[in-house]
Amino acid sequence: MKATLVWAILAAIGAVLVVGLGLYNVSARQGHLPGVSWVLHTAYKNAVWLRAPSEEEVPDLTPPSLVDLGQGHYENACAFCHAMPGQSRAETALSMLPAPPHITEAVADWEPRHMFWIVKNGVKMSGMPAWPSQRRDDDVWAVVAFLTAVKRGERHGEAQTELPAGGDLAGETGSLPLAPAAAVYRDQCLSCHGRDGFAGGNVFIPRLDTLPAAYVAASLQAYRSGARQSGIMQQAASQLSDPQIAALAAYIANQSRDRLAEHEVGNLDPELVSRGDVLAHGGDEKANIPSCVSCHGPASSPRSDHFPPLAGQSEVFLRDQLMLWKSGRRGGTDRALMMHEAIPDLTKADMLALAQYYASLPPSR
Ligand code: HEC
Ligand code: HEC
Ligand code: HEC
């Protein structure tokens, strides 16, 4: 008994000395004590295996548009630490402890469901960050789709969108104050949203070329504050200043409308489209579904600049947004309340029909 007590007191004094006097060296330049790395890494692997979602929960990760979206986010948020395929890691990232594995190694030992868990939750005390939005999983899967494509050797890291030759974006509007916004757009938005705000048919990325400046600015603020959740857009908007948001919104709304005619409808079901048409015009027996067109068009009378036009957005994007509204996971600007009132009585079938109807309409402002 006595001996145990003495040992316990000695251990406690030792711990106080190490922690309280700063004797434990936290320097990232010194590796862990022998065995510690093994313990940490084994604990990490087992924790991922235990908690990852099941095989059935993994969505289809093959659509190239989903992989493109994931790659766009990866370049913004992950490549600094893990590098692009075929590229070396940054020297500063290599000086971390543990050093982030190169992407090709990072994906080697894991299945998609494990990667999902790691990207969503991050890894404590390692520098691997958690996903910024905990309310949504769909955008995490986009990144997993990219990681899976890398694992299969299908993506080698070349940029998906060709950047326009230097400077000509800035000149396009012919107005000098917009030039800095053009540069921000080119460096931080173009790879996903495309040259004129049209993402070249990527159904997961909304077109911006139909949106009014006031809605773009309010949406960017909502992403920046986290009121509207999207791990991808929260990252893209997080470091924009107020003046940059205002300038970007003006820049986007003043873009050339050359690509407004480009509109890939995909396979729509005519019956659903006409059911959506009726619903959108408020022609349903369900009294609690308001007329969508009064706020979203198409209508001949001018609408508020705070209501996004839906015509010409992809069916996938519209459907996903409606599902998010319905499940209470879509926040937004201070006008989001209007949608929270419009949505509760819509069924899944109604939402599909409405998404198909608006996707069938030619893009317009
Ligand atoms: C600040 C640096 C940093 C950033 C940014 C970062 N990671 Fe990591 N990541 C790490 C580190 C460090 C580890 C190793 C964790 C460990 O082994 O304990 C890691 C681990 C991983 C792993 C598991 C690798 C393995 O071998 O077990 C994957 C997959 C991964 N990261 C993907 C991503 C993705 C996708 C992003 C962007 C959304 C990202 N990481 C952003 C540092 C980073
Ligand atoms: C990695 C790809 C990616 C990048 C980079 C990106 N976006 Fe987005 N953007 C998206 C996706 C995906 C959405 C849909 C997010 C959602 O579900 O809320 C979106 C949504 C938006 C919306 C809301 C549109 C709507 O109809 O509600 C605006 C505005 C926007 N982005 C502007 C920008 C601007 C400005 C930049 C550059 C600072 C930018 N985005 C960078 C992918 C991206
Ligand atoms: C009273 C006006 C109002 C009515 C009625 C209304 N909406 Fe909305 N809707 C809005 C506003 C405002 C937003 C933008 C909210 C935000 O992001 O802050 C919005 C956003 C949306 C979005 C997301 C668009 C995007 O680009 O992100 C969809 C999809 C949508 N509404 C569909 C519908 C449908 C379908 C109906 C009819 C059942 C409907 N809305 C009825 C005002 C309305």
PDB file of C-alpha atoms and ligand atoms in Angstrom, residues 206-207 211 215 218-219 222-223 228 279-280 289-296 304 306-310 313 317-322 325 330-339 341-343 346 350-351 354-355 358, ligand 3:
ATOM      1  CA  PRO A 206     -25.066  27.053 -60.029  1.00  0.00           C
ATOM      2  CA  ARG A 207     -24.823  29.501 -62.882  1.00  0.00           C
ATOM      3  CA  LEU A 211     -28.182  36.433 -60.803  1.00  0.00           C
ATOM      4  CA  TYR A 215     -28.462  38.527 -54.388  1.00  0.00           C
ATOM      5  CA  ALA A 218     -26.002  38.884 -49.886  1.00  0.00           C
ATOM      6  CA  SER A 219     -25.272  35.208 -50.644  1.00  0.00           C
ATOM      7  CA  ALA A 222     -24.264  34.527 -45.887  1.00  0.00           C
ATOM      8  CA  TYR A 223     -21.575  31.977 -46.808  1.00  0.00           C
ATOM      9  CA  ARG A 228     -25.689  29.557 -45.489  1.00  0.00           C
ATOM     10  CA  LEU A 279     -47.327  24.012 -59.110  1.00  0.00           C
ATOM     11  CA  ALA A 280     -44.972  26.936 -59.725  1.00  0.00           C
ATOM     12  CA  ILE A 289     -47.974  26.128 -51.465  1.00  0.00           C
ATOM     13  CA  PRO A 290     -47.419  29.690 -52.590  1.00  0.00           C
ATOM     14  CA  SER A 291     -46.909  30.649 -56.193  1.00  0.00           C
ATOM     15  CA  CYS A 292     -43.191  30.389 -56.855  1.00  0.00           C
ATOM     16  CA  VAL A 293     -43.367  32.590 -59.943  1.00  0.00           C
ATOM     17  CA  SER A 294     -44.476  35.628 -57.934  1.00  0.00           C
ATOM     18  CA  CYS A 295     -41.011  35.695 -56.386  1.00  0.00           C
ATOM     19  CA  HIS A 296     -38.851  33.673 -58.806  1.00  0.00           C
ATOM     20  CA  SER A 304     -36.867  42.104 -56.274  1.00  0.00           C
ATOM     21  CA  HIS A 306     -32.985  39.718 -53.735  1.00  0.00           C
ATOM     22  CA  PHE A 307     -34.955  36.851 -55.310  1.00  0.00           C
ATOM     23  CA  PRO A 308     -32.760  34.526 -57.385  1.00  0.00           C
ATOM     24  CA  PRO A 309     -34.148  33.635 -60.823  1.00  0.00           C
ATOM     25  CA  LEU A 310     -34.358  29.849 -61.074  1.00  0.00           C
ATOM     26  CA  GLN A 313     -30.318  26.358 -63.245  1.00  0.00           C
ATOM     27  CA  PHE A 317     -28.793  21.951 -58.265  1.00  0.00           C
ATOM     28  CA  LEU A 318     -32.448  23.014 -57.859  1.00  0.00           C
ATOM     29  CA  ARG A 319     -33.474  19.652 -56.436  1.00  0.00           C
ATOM     30  CA  ASP A 320     -30.578  19.633 -53.962  1.00  0.00           C
ATOM     31  CA  GLN A 321     -31.379  23.166 -52.797  1.00  0.00           C
ATOM     32  CA  LEU A 322     -35.070  22.326 -52.345  1.00  0.00           C
ATOM     33  CA  TRP A 325     -34.679  23.907 -47.597  1.00  0.00           C
ATOM     34  CA  ARG A 330     -30.403  25.650 -46.118  1.00  0.00           C
ATOM     35  CA  GLY A 331     -29.803  29.030 -44.540  1.00  0.00           C
ATOM     36  CA  GLY A 332     -29.233  32.140 -46.570  1.00  0.00           C
ATOM     37  CA  THR A 333     -29.689  35.870 -46.576  1.00  0.00           C
ATOM     38  CA  ASP A 334     -32.077  37.715 -44.271  1.00  0.00           C
ATOM     39  CA  ARG A 335     -34.807  36.842 -46.767  1.00  0.00           C
ATOM     40  CA  ALA A 336     -34.346  33.094 -46.327  1.00  0.00           C
ATOM     41  CA  LEU A 337     -37.373  33.102 -44.031  1.00  0.00           C
ATOM     42  CA  MET A 338     -39.579  33.477 -47.117  1.00  0.00           C
ATOM     43  CA  MET A 339     -38.406  30.093 -48.315  1.00  0.00           C
ATOM     44  CA  GLU A 341     -42.456  29.490 -45.180  1.00  0.00           C
ATOM     45  CA  ALA A 342     -42.841  28.360 -48.787  1.00  0.00           C
ATOM     46  CA  ILE A 343     -41.386  24.872 -48.402  1.00  0.00           C
ATOM     47  CA  LEU A 346     -43.963  20.377 -50.654  1.00  0.00           C
ATOM     48  CA  ASP A 350     -43.470  18.196 -55.873  1.00  0.00           C
ATOM     49  CA  MET A 351     -39.841  19.221 -55.481  1.00  0.00           C
ATOM     50  CA  LEU A 354     -40.529  22.012 -59.655  1.00  0.00           C
ATOM     51  CA  ALA A 355     -36.822  21.377 -60.219  1.00  0.00           C
ATOM     52  CA  TYR A 358     -37.361  25.484 -63.753  1.00  0.00           C
TER      53      TYR A 358
HETATM   54  C1  HEC B   3     -42.105  35.207 -51.002  1.00  0.00           C
HETATM   55  C2  HEC B   3     -41.112  34.975 -51.972  1.00  0.00           C
HETATM   56  C3  HEC B   3     -40.746  33.528 -52.325  1.00  0.00           C
HETATM   57  C4  HEC B   3     -41.614  32.501 -52.703  1.00  0.00           C
HETATM   58  C5  HEC B   3     -43.120  32.518 -52.726  1.00  0.00           C
HETATM   59  C6  HEC B   3     -40.756  31.386 -53.049  1.00  0.00           C
HETATM   60  N1  HEC B   3     -39.435  31.724 -52.899  1.00  0.00           N
HETATM   61 FE1  HEC B   3     -37.848  30.530 -53.303  1.00  0.00          FE
HETATM   62  N2  HEC B   3     -36.567  31.982 -52.636  1.00  0.00           N
HETATM   63  C7  HEC B   3     -36.967  33.230 -52.172  1.00  0.00           C
HETATM   64  C8  HEC B   3     -35.782  33.948 -51.715  1.00  0.00           C
HETATM   65  C9  HEC B   3     -35.757  35.351 -51.123  1.00  0.00           C
HETATM   66  C10 HEC B   3     -34.682  33.092 -51.932  1.00  0.00           C
HETATM   67  C11 HEC B   3     -33.205  33.370 -51.616  1.00  0.00           C
HETATM   68  C12 HEC B   3     -33.009  33.072 -50.167  1.00  0.00           C
HETATM   69  C13 HEC B   3     -31.610  33.207 -49.679  1.00  0.00           C
HETATM   70  O1  HEC B   3     -30.688  32.529 -50.193  1.00  0.00           O
HETATM   71  O2  HEC B   3     -31.437  33.963 -48.756  1.00  0.00           O
HETATM   72  C14 HEC B   3     -35.203  31.870 -52.520  1.00  0.00           C
HETATM   73  C15 HEC B   3     -34.429  30.780 -52.899  1.00  0.00           C
HETATM   74  C16 HEC B   3     -34.900  29.667 -53.554  1.00  0.00           C
HETATM   75  C17 HEC B   3     -34.084  28.607 -54.096  1.00  0.00           C
HETATM   76  C18 HEC B   3     -32.551  28.546 -54.056  1.00  0.00           C
HETATM   77  C19 HEC B   3     -32.034  29.218 -55.321  1.00  0.00           C
HETATM   78  C20 HEC B   3     -30.550  29.409 -55.382  1.00  0.00           C
HETATM   79  O3  HEC B   3     -30.084  29.848 -56.446  1.00  0.00           O
HETATM   80  O4  HEC B   3     -29.848  29.164 -54.418  1.00  0.00           O
HETATM   81  C21 HEC B   3     -34.927  27.702 -54.676  1.00  0.00           C
HETATM   82  C22 HEC B   3     -34.524  26.423 -55.400  1.00  0.00           C
HETATM   83  C23 HEC B   3     -36.281  28.196 -54.506  1.00  0.00           C
HETATM   84  N3  HEC B   3     -36.223  29.379 -53.817  1.00  0.00           N
HETATM   85  C24 HEC B   3     -37.418  27.558 -54.977  1.00  0.00           C
HETATM   86  C25 HEC B   3     -38.722  27.990 -54.733  1.00  0.00           C
HETATM   87  C26 HEC B   3     -39.908  27.255 -55.131  1.00  0.00           C
HETATM   88  C27 HEC B   3     -39.894  25.961 -55.899  1.00  0.00           C
HETATM   89  C28 HEC B   3     -40.973  27.989 -54.696  1.00  0.00           C
HETATM   90  C29 HEC B   3     -42.446  27.652 -54.829  1.00  0.00           C
HETATM   91  C30 HEC B   3     -42.876  26.464 -54.128  1.00  0.00           C
HETATM   92  C31 HEC B   3     -40.461  29.178 -54.043  1.00  0.00           C
HETATM   93  N4  HEC B   3     -39.077  29.129 -54.084  1.00  0.00           N
HETATM   94  C32 HEC B   3     -41.242  30.158 -53.503  1.00  0.00           C
HETATM   95  C33 HEC B   3     -38.235  33.734 -52.159  1.00  0.00           C
HETATM   96  C34 HEC B   3     -39.383  33.015 -52.444  1.00  0.00           C
END
